[in-house]
Coordinates of C-alpha atoms in Angstrom, one line a residue:
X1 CA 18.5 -2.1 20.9
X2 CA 16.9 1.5 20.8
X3 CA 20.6 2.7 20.1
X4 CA 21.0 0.5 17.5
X5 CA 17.9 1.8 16.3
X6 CA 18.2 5.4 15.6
X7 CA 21.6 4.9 14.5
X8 CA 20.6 2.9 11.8
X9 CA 17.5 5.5 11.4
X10 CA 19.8 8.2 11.0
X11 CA 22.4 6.3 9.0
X12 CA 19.5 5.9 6.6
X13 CA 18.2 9.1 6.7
X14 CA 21.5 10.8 6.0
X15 CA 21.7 8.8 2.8
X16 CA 18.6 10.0 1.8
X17 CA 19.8 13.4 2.1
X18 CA 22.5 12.6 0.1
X19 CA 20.7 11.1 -2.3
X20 CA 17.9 14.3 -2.6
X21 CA 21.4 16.5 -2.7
X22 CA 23.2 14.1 -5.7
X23 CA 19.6 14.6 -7.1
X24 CA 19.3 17.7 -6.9
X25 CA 22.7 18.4 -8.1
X26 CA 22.4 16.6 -11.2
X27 CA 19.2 18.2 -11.8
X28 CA 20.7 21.3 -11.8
X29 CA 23.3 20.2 -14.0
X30 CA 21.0 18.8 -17.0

């Protein structure tokens, strides 16, 4: 269970750095 865990933690936590990066990306670009 605790594996499942923080893989699921970091699964979402590398979206979220996708998701700051496409954000910041488009930011840039407008």
């Amino acid at each position: 269970m605790a594996i499942v865990t923080v893989t699921r933690n970091a699964q979402i936590t590398i979206i979220k750095r996708i998701r700051e990066a496409l954000g910041i990306a488009e930011g840039d670009r407008s």
